Short mmCIF file of C-alpha atoms in Angstrom, two decimals:
data_model
loop_
_atom_site.label_atom_id
_atom_site.label_comp_id
_atom_site.label_asym_id
_atom_site.label_seq_id
_atom_site.Cartn_x
_atom_site.Cartn_y
_atom_site.Cartn_z
CA UNK I 4 28.93 -6.20 -22.34
CA UNK I 5 29.98 -7.24 -18.73
CA UNK I 6 28.40 -11.06 -17.35
CA UNK I 7 25.43 -10.34 -15.60
CA UNK I 8 25.10 -10.67 -12.13
CA UNK I 9 22.15 -12.66 -11.70
CA UNK I 10 20.53 -14.81 -15.02
CA UNK I 11 17.21 -16.23 -15.22
CA UNK I 12 16.39 -18.60 -18.10
CA UNK I 13 13.30 -19.87 -19.21
CA UNK I 14 11.96 -20.07 -15.39
CA UNK I 15 8.08 -21.39 -14.92
CA UNK I 16 6.37 -21.40 -11.83
CA UNK I 17 3.30 -22.68 -11.11
CA UNK I 18 0.64 -22.80 -7.84
CA UNK I 19 -2.05 -25.58 -6.89
CA UNK I 20 -5.27 -24.18 -6.71
CA UNK I 21 -7.29 -27.05 -5.49
CA UNK I 22 -7.76 -29.48 -8.48
CA UNK I 23 -6.36 -27.14 -10.70
CA UNK I 24 -2.76 -24.90 -11.59
CA UNK I 25 -2.37 -21.41 -12.28
CA UNK I 26 0.92 -20.55 -13.98
CA UNK I 27 2.81 -17.62 -12.25
CA UNK I 28 5.61 -17.49 -14.40
CA UNK I 29 5.95 -18.94 -17.99
CA UNK I 30 9.54 -19.45 -19.53
CA UNK I 31 11.24 -16.36 -17.70
CA UNK I 32 14.41 -15.13 -19.10
CA UNK I 33 16.13 -11.98 -17.68
CA UNK I 34 19.60 -10.55 -16.83
CA UNK I 35 20.50 -8.23 -14.05
CA UNK I 36 23.70 -6.07 -14.80
CA UNK I 37 26.14 -5.61 -11.90
CA UNK I 38 26.09 -2.43 -9.59
CA UNK I 39 22.57 -1.05 -10.84
CA UNK I 40 19.23 -0.81 -9.97
CA UNK I 41 16.65 -2.78 -11.71
CA UNK I 42 13.42 -2.06 -11.46
CA UNK I 43 10.44 -4.98 -12.14
CA UNK I 44 7.22 -3.48 -12.60
CA UNK I 45 3.88 -4.64 -13.41
CA UNK I 46 0.32 -5.27 -12.21
CA UNK I 47 -0.69 -7.55 -9.51
CA UNK I 48 -0.73 -11.05 -10.30
CA UNK I 49 1.96 -10.44 -13.01
CA UNK I 50 4.59 -12.15 -11.75
CA UNK I 51 7.04 -10.27 -9.76
CA UNK I 52 6.36 -11.64 -6.26
CA UNK I 53 6.85 -14.85 -7.70
CA UNK I 54 10.14 -14.27 -9.32
CA UNK I 55 11.61 -12.63 -6.23
CA UNK I 56 10.56 -15.71 -3.85
CA UNK I 57 12.05 -17.85 -6.55
CA UNK I 58 15.47 -16.17 -6.52
CA UNK I 59 15.74 -16.11 -2.71
CA UNK I 60 14.01 -19.75 -2.36
CA UNK I 61 11.08 -18.90 -0.51
CA UNK I 62 8.20 -20.15 -2.67
CA UNK I 63 4.73 -21.15 -0.65
CA UNK I 64 4.31 -24.60 -0.16
CA UNK I 65 1.98 -24.88 -2.76
CA UNK I 66 4.25 -23.57 -5.46
CA UNK I 67 6.09 -25.86 -8.06
CA UNK I 68 9.05 -24.62 -10.23
CA UNK I 69 8.40 -26.90 -13.57
CA UNK I 70 11.51 -25.64 -15.39
CA UNK I 71 14.29 -22.91 -15.94
CA UNK I 72 17.64 -21.56 -14.37
CA UNK I 73 18.63 -19.61 -12.14
CA UNK I 74 22.55 -18.23 -12.04
CA UNK I 75 24.33 -15.90 -9.71
CA UNK I 76 27.69 -14.75 -10.93
CA UNK I 77 27.29 -17.82 -13.08
CA UNK I 78 26.66 -20.19 -10.55
CA UNK I 79 23.38 -22.32 -10.55
CA UNK I 80 21.38 -22.07 -7.44
CA UNK I 81 18.45 -24.39 -7.85
CA UNK I 82 21.17 -26.95 -7.90
CA UNK I 83 22.29 -25.97 -4.01
CA UNK I 84 20.57 -28.66 -1.23
CA UNK I 85 18.49 -26.61 1.36
CA UNK I 86 21.38 -26.24 3.74
CA UNK I 87 23.94 -24.89 0.99
CA UNK I 88 21.80 -22.42 -0.24
CA UNK I 89 21.36 -21.02 3.30
CA UNK I 90 24.32 -20.01 3.03
CA UNK I 91 23.71 -18.10 -0.23
CA UNK I 92 20.65 -16.31 1.55
CA UNK I 93 21.99 -13.62 3.57
CA UNK I 94 25.51 -13.90 2.80
CA UNK I 95 25.18 -13.33 -1.28
CA UNK I 96 21.52 -12.69 -1.66
CA UNK I 97 19.85 -10.24 0.74
CA UNK I 98 16.05 -9.92 1.18
CA UNK I 99 13.75 -6.57 1.99
CA UNK I 100 10.22 -8.45 2.44
CA UNK I 101 7.03 -6.01 1.86
CA UNK I 102 5.65 -5.95 4.80
CA UNK I 103 7.77 -5.10 7.97
CA UNK I 104 5.11 -6.44 10.56
CA UNK I 105 4.84 -10.03 9.51
CA UNK I 106 8.54 -10.08 9.05
CA UNK I 107 9.71 -9.26 12.34
CA UNK I 108 9.56 -11.56 15.53
CA UNK I 109 7.36 -10.09 17.91
CA UNK I 110 9.05 -12.12 21.10
CA UNK I 111 12.46 -11.22 20.33
CA UNK I 112 14.33 -7.75 20.81
CA UNK I 113 15.65 -5.83 17.15
CA UNK I 114 19.20 -7.05 18.31
CA UNK I 115 18.35 -10.12 18.74
CA UNK I 116 17.15 -10.58 15.55
CA UNK I 117 19.80 -8.73 13.76
CA UNK I 118 22.25 -11.27 15.37
CA UNK I 119 20.63 -14.10 14.33
CA UNK I 120 20.89 -13.60 10.78
CA UNK I 121 24.66 -13.67 10.93
CA UNK I 122 24.02 -17.15 12.83
CA UNK I 123 21.40 -18.63 10.32
CA UNK I 124 23.89 -17.19 7.33
CA UNK I 125 27.07 -18.94 9.02
CA UNK I 126 28.97 -16.22 9.38
CA UNK I 127 32.38 -16.30 10.72
CA UNK I 128 32.58 -12.79 12.57
CA UNK I 129 33.07 -12.76 16.22
CA UNK I 130 30.43 -11.14 18.37
CA UNK I 131 31.85 -8.35 18.99
CA UNK I 132 32.67 -7.36 15.35
CA UNK I 133 28.74 -8.66 14.73
CA UNK I 134 27.87 -5.78 16.92
CA UNK I 135 30.40 -3.12 15.65
CA UNK I 136 28.67 -3.71 12.44
CA UNK I 137 25.29 -3.68 13.24
CA UNK I 138 25.89 -0.66 14.99
CA UNK I 139 27.15 1.51 12.39
CA UNK I 140 24.77 -0.41 9.56
CA UNK I 141 21.95 0.96 11.80
CA UNK I 142 23.33 4.67 11.55
CA UNK I 143 23.77 4.39 7.53
CA UNK I 144 19.96 3.34 7.20
CA UNK I 145 19.43 6.99 9.75
CA UNK I 146 19.35 5.28 13.26
CA UNK I 147 20.77 8.04 15.74
CA UNK I 148 21.25 5.72 18.27
CA UNK I 149 21.58 1.93 17.14
CA UNK I 150 22.20 0.56 20.91
CA UNK I 151 18.35 2.02 21.56
CA UNK I 152 17.10 0.42 18.43
CA UNK I 153 18.54 -2.89 19.43
CA UNK I 154 17.24 -2.88 22.86
CA UNK I 155 14.01 -2.38 21.65
CA UNK I 156 10.91 -4.76 20.09
CA UNK I 157 9.43 -4.51 16.70
CA UNK I 158 6.03 -2.90 18.08
CA UNK I 159 8.04 -0.52 19.93
CA UNK I 160 9.22 1.03 16.17
CA UNK I 161 6.89 2.68 13.60
CA UNK I 162 6.64 0.96 10.25
CA UNK I 163 9.25 3.64 8.39
CA UNK I 164 11.64 2.23 11.51
CA UNK I 165 10.76 -1.41 11.27
CA UNK I 166 11.31 -1.38 7.34
CA UNK I 167 14.77 0.53 7.88
CA UNK I 168 15.75 -2.64 10.15
CA UNK I 169 14.91 -4.83 7.13
CA UNK I 170 16.83 -3.19 5.17
CA UNK I 171 19.88 -3.37 7.46
CA UNK I 172 19.63 -7.13 7.80
CA UNK I 173 19.31 -7.20 3.87
CA UNK I 174 22.67 -5.38 3.57
CA UNK I 175 24.53 -6.63 6.78
CA UNK I 176 26.36 -9.75 5.50
CA UNK I 177 27.79 -7.54 2.63
CA UNK I 178 25.59 -9.51 -0.37
CA UNK I 179 26.39 -8.87 -3.77
CA UNK I 180 22.29 -8.81 -4.86
CA UNK I 181 19.79 -7.44 -2.74
CA UNK I 182 15.92 -7.64 -3.70
CA UNK I 183 13.40 -5.52 -2.54
CA UNK I 184 10.07 -6.60 -2.65
CA UNK I 185 7.50 -3.55 -3.14
CA UNK I 186 9.63 -1.93 0.47
CA UNK I 187 7.41 1.14 0.31
CA UNK I 188 4.13 0.37 -0.52
CA UNK I 189 2.55 -0.11 3.03
CA UNK I 190 4.40 3.43 4.23
CA UNK I 191 3.36 7.08 3.41
CA UNK I 192 5.30 8.73 1.17
CA UNK I 193 7.59 10.69 3.57
CA UNK I 194 8.52 7.46 5.28
CA UNK I 195 8.94 5.88 1.93
CA UNK I 196 11.23 8.18 0.76
CA UNK I 197 13.61 7.80 3.67
CA UNK I 198 13.37 4.23 3.08
CA UNK I 199 14.36 4.26 -0.42
CA UNK I 200 16.87 7.13 0.21
CA UNK I 201 18.55 4.43 2.83
CA UNK I 202 18.36 1.40 0.42
CA UNK I 203 20.22 3.77 -1.95
CA UNK I 204 23.13 4.97 0.38
CA UNK I 205 23.81 1.34 1.48
CA UNK I 206 23.80 -0.18 -1.99
CA UNK I 207 26.64 2.70 -2.86
CA UNK I 208 28.36 2.44 0.02
CA UNK I 209 28.94 -1.26 -0.42
CA UNK I 210 28.67 -1.54 -4.13
CA UNK I 211 25.61 -3.57 -4.36
CA UNK I 212 23.38 -4.79 -7.02
CA UNK I 213 19.42 -3.94 -6.22
CA UNK I 214 16.64 -5.82 -7.86
CA UNK I 215 13.44 -3.00 -6.81
CA UNK I 216 10.09 -5.19 -7.08
CA UNK I 217 7.29 -2.14 -7.76
CA UNK I 218 3.95 -1.30 -8.77
CA UNK I 219 4.97 2.22 -8.40
CA UNK I 220 5.95 3.76 -11.95
CA UNK I 221 7.58 6.88 -10.34
CA UNK I 222 9.23 5.15 -8.16
CA UNK I 223 11.20 2.95 -10.65
CA UNK I 224 11.68 5.61 -12.67
CA UNK I 225 13.30 7.95 -10.07
CA UNK I 226 15.39 4.79 -8.83
CA UNK I 227 15.65 2.23 -11.45
CA UNK I 228 18.68 2.58 -14.32
CA UNK I 229 17.15 -0.76 -15.82
CA UNK I 230 13.67 -2.01 -16.04
CA UNK I 231 11.63 -5.25 -16.70
CA UNK I 232 7.98 -5.41 -17.92
CA UNK I 233 6.00 -8.32 -16.67
CA UNK I 234 2.98 -9.37 -17.84
CA UNK I 235 0.96 -12.40 -17.18
CA UNK I 236 4.01 -14.24 -16.09
CA UNK I 237 5.80 -13.20 -19.15
CA UNK I 238 8.79 -10.84 -19.74
CA UNK I 239 7.30 -8.31 -22.45
CA UNK I 240 9.67 -5.66 -22.28
CA UNK I 241 13.37 -5.02 -20.84
CA UNK I 242 16.25 -2.65 -21.41
CA UNK I 243 17.49 0.88 -19.87
CA UNK I 244 14.62 2.99 -18.05
CA UNK I 245 15.25 5.70 -20.08
CA UNK I 246 14.33 3.80 -23.40
CA UNK I 247 11.74 1.83 -21.66
CA UNK I 248 9.61 5.24 -20.07
CA UNK I 249 10.34 6.99 -23.01
CA UNK I 250 9.85 4.97 -26.19
CA UNK I 251 7.91 1.58 -25.26
CA UNK I 252 8.06 -1.07 -27.45
CA UNK I 253 5.44 -3.13 -26.14
CA UNK I 254 1.75 -2.21 -26.12
CA UNK I 255 1.24 -3.38 -22.57
CA UNK I 256 4.00 -1.32 -21.49
CA UNK I 257 2.77 1.57 -22.97
CA UNK I 258 -0.76 1.12 -21.64
CA UNK I 259 1.03 0.82 -18.01
CA UNK I 260 2.75 3.93 -18.38
CA UNK I 261 -0.54 5.76 -19.63
CA UNK I 262 -2.48 4.72 -16.48
CA UNK I 263 -0.18 6.85 -14.10
CA UNK I 264 -1.11 10.48 -13.85
CA UNK I 265 2.51 11.16 -12.53
CA UNK I 266 4.11 10.00 -16.23
CA UNK I 267 4.32 12.23 -19.06
CA UNK I 268 6.50 10.44 -22.11
CA UNK I 269 8.75 9.34 -19.42
CA UNK I 270 8.67 12.46 -17.30
CA UNK I 271 7.80 12.54 -13.76
CA UNK I 272 5.05 15.06 -13.62
CA UNK I 273 4.43 17.55 -10.01
CA UNK I 274 1.51 17.15 -8.64
CA UNK I 275 0.44 20.91 -9.17
CA UNK I 276 0.69 19.88 -13.21
CA UNK I 277 -1.56 17.07 -12.43
CA UNK I 278 -4.11 18.64 -10.40
CA UNK I 279 -7.53 18.88 -11.79
CA UNK I 280 -9.90 21.70 -10.55
CA UNK I 281 -13.38 20.62 -9.32
CA UNK I 282 -16.06 22.55 -8.60
CA UNK I 283 -18.91 21.00 -6.13
CA UNK I 284 -22.19 21.30 -7.84
CA UNK I 285 -24.02 24.85 -7.53
CA UNK I 286 -27.15 23.05 -5.85
CA UNK I 287 -25.02 21.86 -3.48
CA UNK I 288 -22.63 24.97 -2.18
CA UNK I 289 -25.21 26.38 0.33
CA UNK I 290 -26.48 22.66 1.45
CA UNK I 291 -25.79 22.16 5.13
CA UNK I 292 -22.46 20.44 5.70
CA UNK I 293 -22.49 16.32 5.78
CA UNK I 294 -19.71 16.77 8.31
CA UNK I 295 -18.78 19.74 10.55
CA UNK I 296 -15.95 19.64 13.00
CA UNK I 297 -15.61 22.19 15.65
CA UNK I 298 -12.64 22.17 17.89
CA UNK I 299 -12.07 18.71 17.94
CA UNK I 300 -9.40 17.22 19.95
CA UNK I 301 -8.66 13.85 21.27
CA UNK I 302 -5.98 12.13 23.60
CA UNK I 303 -4.60 8.60 24.35
CA UNK I 304 -2.98 7.89 27.59
CA UNK I 305 -2.21 9.73 30.47
CA UNK I 306 -2.35 13.67 30.66
CA UNK I 307 1.42 14.09 31.09
CA UNK I 308 2.84 11.11 28.67
CA UNK I 309 -0.03 10.26 26.53
CA UNK I 310 -0.35 11.17 22.68
CA UNK I 311 -2.46 13.93 21.63
CA UNK I 312 -3.89 11.99 18.26
CA UNK I 313 -6.02 15.27 17.53
CA UNK I 314 -5.57 19.22 18.28
CA UNK I 315 -8.11 21.59 17.65
CA UNK I 316 -9.35 20.39 14.72
CA UNK I 317 -12.13 22.11 12.76
CA UNK I 318 -13.56 21.37 8.87
CA UNK I 319 -16.51 20.97 6.85
CA UNK I 320 -17.41 18.83 4.35
CA UNK I 321 -20.30 19.81 1.84
CA UNK I 322 -22.68 17.23 0.34
CA UNK I 323 -21.58 15.87 -2.70
CA UNK I 324 -18.11 16.78 -2.66
CA UNK I 325 -14.97 14.80 -1.91
CA UNK I 326 -12.75 15.83 0.91
CA UNK I 327 -9.56 15.03 1.19
CA UNK I 328 -7.45 14.58 4.60
CA UNK I 329 -3.52 14.52 3.94
CA UNK I 330 -0.93 13.36 5.95
CA UNK I 331 1.93 10.90 7.14
CA UNK I 332 1.60 7.89 9.25
CA UNK I 333 0.38 9.26 12.92
CA UNK I 334 -0.63 12.52 11.71
CA UNK I 335 -4.28 11.64 13.26
CA UNK I 336 -6.07 11.01 10.09
CA UNK I 337 -7.14 7.67 11.12
CA UNK I 338 -8.35 9.16 14.55
CA UNK I 339 -10.45 11.89 12.87
CA UNK I 340 -11.84 9.40 10.77
CA UNK I 341 -12.71 7.42 13.93
CA UNK I 342 -14.34 10.17 15.66
CA UNK I 343 -16.57 10.82 12.72
CA UNK I 344 -17.74 7.31 12.39
CA UNK I 345 -18.28 7.42 16.36
CA UNK I 346 -15.80 4.98 17.06
CA UNK I 347 -14.05 7.53 19.28
CA UNK I 348 -15.10 9.92 21.48
CA UNK I 349 -13.86 13.32 21.21
CA UNK I 350 -12.54 15.08 24.74
CA UNK I 351 -13.36 18.33 23.23
CA UNK I 352 -15.68 19.90 20.24
CA UNK I 353 -18.28 19.00 18.18
CA UNK I 354 -18.84 16.35 15.67
CA UNK I 355 -21.97 16.72 13.33
CA UNK I 356 -22.56 14.22 10.82
CA UNK I 357 -25.64 14.19 8.46
CA UNK I 358 -27.16 17.22 11.07
CA UNK I 359 -26.61 14.80 14.12
CA UNK I 360 -24.63 15.36 17.22
CA UNK I 361 -22.41 11.99 16.96
CA UNK I 362 -21.22 12.03 20.62
CA UNK I 363 -24.69 12.66 22.23
CA UNK I 364 -26.72 10.03 20.43
CA UNK I 365 -27.36 6.55 22.12
CA UNK I 366 -26.15 3.44 20.92
CA UNK I 367 -29.64 2.92 19.35
CA UNK I 368 -29.40 6.06 17.56
CA UNK I 369 -25.63 5.91 16.47
CA UNK I 370 -26.47 2.45 14.84
CA UNK I 371 -29.16 4.04 12.77
CA UNK I 372 -27.13 6.40 11.68
CA UNK I 373 -24.34 4.26 10.63
CA UNK I 374 -26.65 3.15 8.03
CA UNK I 375 -25.94 6.48 6.45
CA UNK I 376 -21.94 6.35 6.78
CA UNK I 377 -19.91 3.45 5.56
CA UNK I 378 -16.31 2.62 5.37
CA UNK I 379 -13.83 1.43 2.24
CA UNK I 380 -10.80 0.21 3.99
CA UNK I 381 -7.17 0.27 2.87
CA UNK I 382 -6.51 -3.57 2.51
CA UNK I 383 -8.98 -5.46 0.17
CA UNK I 384 -7.01 -8.45 1.44
CA UNK I 385 -7.33 -8.15 5.08
CA UNK I 386 -11.32 -6.77 5.19
CA UNK I 387 -12.85 -9.41 3.48
CA UNK I 388 -13.98 -12.74 4.92
CA UNK I 389 -11.79 -15.33 3.02
CA UNK I 390 -14.37 -18.43 3.88
CA UNK I 391 -17.19 -16.63 2.83
CA UNK I 392 -18.94 -16.29 -0.72
CA UNK I 393 -18.93 -12.69 -2.21
CA UNK I 394 -22.75 -12.41 -2.15
CA UNK I 395 -22.87 -12.85 1.67
CA UNK I 396 -19.89 -10.68 2.14
CA UNK I 397 -21.69 -7.70 0.06
CA UNK I 398 -24.79 -8.96 1.92
CA UNK I 399 -23.85 -8.87 5.39
CA UNK I 400 -25.03 -5.16 5.93
CA UNK I 401 -28.25 -6.10 4.69
CA UNK I 402 -28.54 -9.18 7.20
CA UNK I 403 -26.89 -6.92 10.13
CA UNK I 404 -29.87 -4.65 9.66
CA UNK I 405 -32.39 -7.08 8.87
CA UNK I 406 -33.59 -5.50 5.45
CA UNK I 407 -35.12 -7.67 2.75
CA UNK I 408 -35.84 -11.20 2.42
CA UNK I 409 -33.17 -13.81 0.66
CA UNK I 410 -34.27 -13.29 -2.48
CA UNK I 411 -34.73 -9.53 -1.98
CA UNK I 412 -30.83 -9.78 -0.84
CA UNK I 413 -29.48 -11.75 -3.79
CA UNK I 414 -31.34 -9.20 -6.11
CA UNK I 415 -29.55 -6.48 -4.47
CA UNK I 416 -26.12 -7.93 -4.30
CA UNK I 417 -26.70 -8.78 -8.25
CA UNK I 418 -27.51 -4.87 -9.05
CA UNK I 419 -24.23 -4.07 -6.52
CA UNK I 420 -22.08 -6.27 -8.50
CA UNK I 421 -23.27 -4.69 -11.81
CA UNK I 422 -22.20 -1.47 -10.00
CA UNK I 423 -19.16 -2.08 -9.66
CA UNK I 424 -18.64 -4.08 -12.94
CA UNK I 425 -18.21 -7.42 -11.64
CA UNK I 426 -20.09 -10.20 -13.61
CA UNK I 427 -23.15 -11.92 -12.08
CA UNK I 428 -21.13 -15.18 -11.25
CA UNK I 429 -18.64 -13.91 -9.05
CA UNK I 430 -21.14 -14.27 -6.31
CA UNK I 431 -20.45 -17.74 -5.62
CA UNK I 432 -16.66 -17.20 -5.70
CA UNK I 433 -14.47 -16.28 -2.27
CA UNK I 434 -12.11 -13.73 -1.97
CA UNK I 435 -8.90 -15.56 -2.81
CA UNK I 436 -10.15 -16.41 -6.03
CA UNK I 437 -10.10 -12.53 -6.84
CA UNK I 438 -7.11 -9.86 -7.84
CA UNK I 439 -6.84 -7.17 -5.47
CA UNK I 440 -8.64 -4.54 -7.68
CA UNK I 441 -11.55 -7.24 -8.13
CA UNK I 442 -11.67 -7.41 -3.73
CA UNK I 443 -11.67 -3.64 -3.51
CA UNK I 444 -14.64 -3.70 -5.81
CA UNK I 445 -16.51 -5.99 -4.13
CA UNK I 446 -15.48 -3.92 -0.56
CA UNK I 447 -17.03 -0.97 -1.98
CA UNK I 448 -20.21 -2.88 -3.44
CA UNK I 449 -20.53 -4.17 0.25
CA UNK I 450 -20.07 -0.12 1.60
CA UNK I 451 -23.12 0.47 -0.98
CA UNK I 452 -25.86 -2.12 0.14
CA UNK I 453 -27.41 0.50 2.74
CA UNK I 454 -28.08 3.27 0.05
CA UNK I 455 -25.16 5.47 2.68
CA UNK I 456 -24.60 9.09 2.01
CA UNK I 457 -21.30 9.38 3.17
CA UNK I 458 -18.54 7.15 2.38
CA UNK I 459 -15.48 7.16 4.25
CA UNK I 460 -12.38 5.80 2.21
CA UNK I 461 -9.53 4.91 3.75
CA UNK I 462 -6.75 4.67 1.90
CA UNK I 463 -8.66 2.73 -0.90
CA UNK I 464 -6.05 2.49 -3.63
CA UNK I 465 -2.79 2.48 -1.60
CA UNK I 466 -2.42 -1.24 -1.41
CA UNK I 467 -2.95 -1.62 -5.53
CA UNK I 468 -0.72 -1.10 -8.65
CA UNK I 469 -1.36 1.93 -10.84
CA UNK I 470 -3.30 0.57 -13.53
CA UNK I 471 -5.83 -0.93 -10.81
CA UNK I 472 -5.64 2.41 -8.85
CA UNK I 473 -6.72 4.45 -12.04
CA UNK I 474 -9.76 1.73 -12.24
CA UNK I 475 -11.10 1.89 -8.84
CA UNK I 476 -10.67 5.86 -8.72
CA UNK I 477 -12.74 5.93 -11.92
CA UNK I 478 -15.21 3.79 -10.53
CA UNK I 479 -15.54 5.75 -7.44
CA UNK I 480 -15.67 8.91 -9.43
CA UNK I 481 -18.59 7.17 -11.91
CA UNK I 482 -20.62 5.86 -8.44
CA UNK I 483 -20.44 8.94 -6.99
CA UNK I 484 -22.01 11.18 -9.87
CA UNK I 485 -24.78 8.12 -10.16
CA UNK I 486 -25.78 8.45 -6.44
CA UNK I 487 -24.72 11.81 -5.26
CA UNK I 488 -22.57 10.63 -2.72
CA UNK I 489 -20.53 12.64 -0.30
CA UNK I 490 -16.58 11.12 -0.11
CA UNK I 491 -14.34 11.54 2.94
CA UNK I 492 -11.02 10.57 1.69
CA UNK I 493 -8.08 9.70 3.86
CA UNK I 494 -4.85 9.65 2.19
CA UNK I 495 -1.08 10.43 2.37
CA UNK I 496 -1.29 9.91 -1.32
CA UNK I 497 -1.43 13.67 -3.38
CA UNK I 498 -1.40 12.68 -6.60
CA UNK I 499 -4.72 10.99 -5.70
CA UNK I 500 -6.14 14.07 -4.18
CA UNK I 501 -4.93 16.38 -7.46
CA UNK I 502 -7.31 13.57 -9.29
CA UNK I 503 -10.70 13.39 -7.21
CA UNK I 504 -10.79 16.05 -4.27
CA UNK I 505 -12.68 19.38 -4.37
CA UNK I 506 -11.19 20.40 -1.30
CA UNK I 507 -8.24 18.96 1.10
CA UNK I 508 -7.08 19.65 4.70
CA UNK I 509 -3.25 18.68 5.34
CA UNK I 510 -2.70 17.39 8.97
CA UNK I 511 0.32 17.05 10.90
CA UNK I 512 0.90 15.64 14.71
CA UNK I 513 -2.86 15.94 15.18
CA UNK I 514 -3.60 19.32 13.97
CA UNK I 515 -4.64 21.12 10.66
CA UNK I 516 -1.80 22.95 9.46
CA UNK I 517 -3.37 23.89 6.10
CA UNK I 518 -6.95 23.54 4.28
CA UNK I 519 -8.83 24.77 1.02
CA UNK I 520 -9.43 24.02 -2.16
CA UNK I 521 -7.53 21.00 -3.74
CA UNK I 522 -6.24 23.11 -6.46
CA UNK I 523 -5.10 26.16 -4.60
CA UNK I 524 -3.23 24.03 -1.88
CA UNK I 525 -1.46 21.90 -4.48
CA UNK I 526 -0.30 24.33 -7.05
CA UNK I 527 0.45 27.48 -4.00
CA UNK I 528 1.02 25.41 -0.72
CA UNK I 529 1.36 28.04 2.40
CA UNK I 530 2.72 25.78 4.63
CA UNK I 531 6.33 24.17 4.89
CA UNK I 532 5.11 20.39 5.68
CA UNK I 533 2.91 20.87 2.68
CA UNK I 534 5.82 21.60 0.28
CA UNK I 535 7.25 18.62 1.69
CA UNK I 536 4.49 16.10 0.93
CA UNK I 537 4.51 17.71 -2.62
CA UNK I 538 8.41 16.82 -2.81
CA UNK I 539 8.52 13.60 -1.84
#
């Protein structure tokens, strides 16, 4: 065997949590082969990102490396001073972070930030050569007009464009190793495919080695030649991807693979193969629609230069059903949901929710309607106040509507914690003490506090790993049956639609291009855009 490019030996990393310590990595050892793509997979809290940040020396201030060695091409990295390591980070090791919004400076142009990478890495290239290289690198990741991109600020680019800029940064100094930490988790399926294609193109062009940190098992199966599996800070399995996905040796790996509806004995299934035909209960088929949109349009900005976010949308959602609205970033899904919730007024069309004409309601009557429709947002990390106890977070809607006394609210909180399968003792905890899946359970409990009839689910599992996604979707199904709820699901993940929805509408550039029974649309799509989403 050839010498590995990266070797990690007995690495232990702990985080200080007040007066206690949490072990994030526990005697981790692994080897990354040269010229390959190695995927590091595992659930939230398994230590994936800590491993990545340890290699590039970007651990937070409360982290302590207790022991271990990290070698790049046989050279020890921990022995280097911070000044020496700056020449390693960027020149020899590139890094693609997860969140492109948080990783780019909003006050500087893209060109200034790309050039700054060369300055910080101590590059000897003259300015003209740097500009020429950046132009070519931006073309390689899919930008037709590199000069225009370099003149822009981050807020002027889409999420996928920002992520491709970060890919350019990571590869621009021609590093031997690039670590990509969940590079597509914040992107829709089509944009994520573009970013992965960009990474693959530049990796092959420059013969780089890539470590792909991901919770997306299908992504790992399709793109990696080797796999490392982490569980609670320990490596439980490692080897060629073909062997790990078809013949896992460790029970945890096997359970992780079983949690994905898209994998079967190492094979990636098509969406059509995973679809579960679901029918609306017979007694609900003739009930009045919970949501009914007719000819709804919404435009932002001036008539000539604005954006048509929603264009002549009509749909109907039956009581007790799950209706999925699918589309890429910028398709109009979120604006449609905001119109349903009364947070945006349509320019044209009618919006009826629970039998009421939403745009015609007074503020008082709209507030009363909102008791019966609640939202579960995409990010369980951003939607919960980190300073509040969970009991106060869950009781917040009860306080806002002045429902019950303090003791009544306390009892209701305990009921809701039990409903979402969290211990009563969690009422005194704060969000920072919970995993991503546990936080989303709290968000669901809060949404149910007022006994709503309708839940708007805005990408409720896209920020979670595969096993936690499966748990949350199972929980939502259980709650829907128990409480006779109607779900309006906003998503870009057709695998989720295949698992839970009775009806689906596909949205593109503000218009519905296709809608119908989920099984029919996913198995026999009529529109090219739907077929493109399924292929991605």
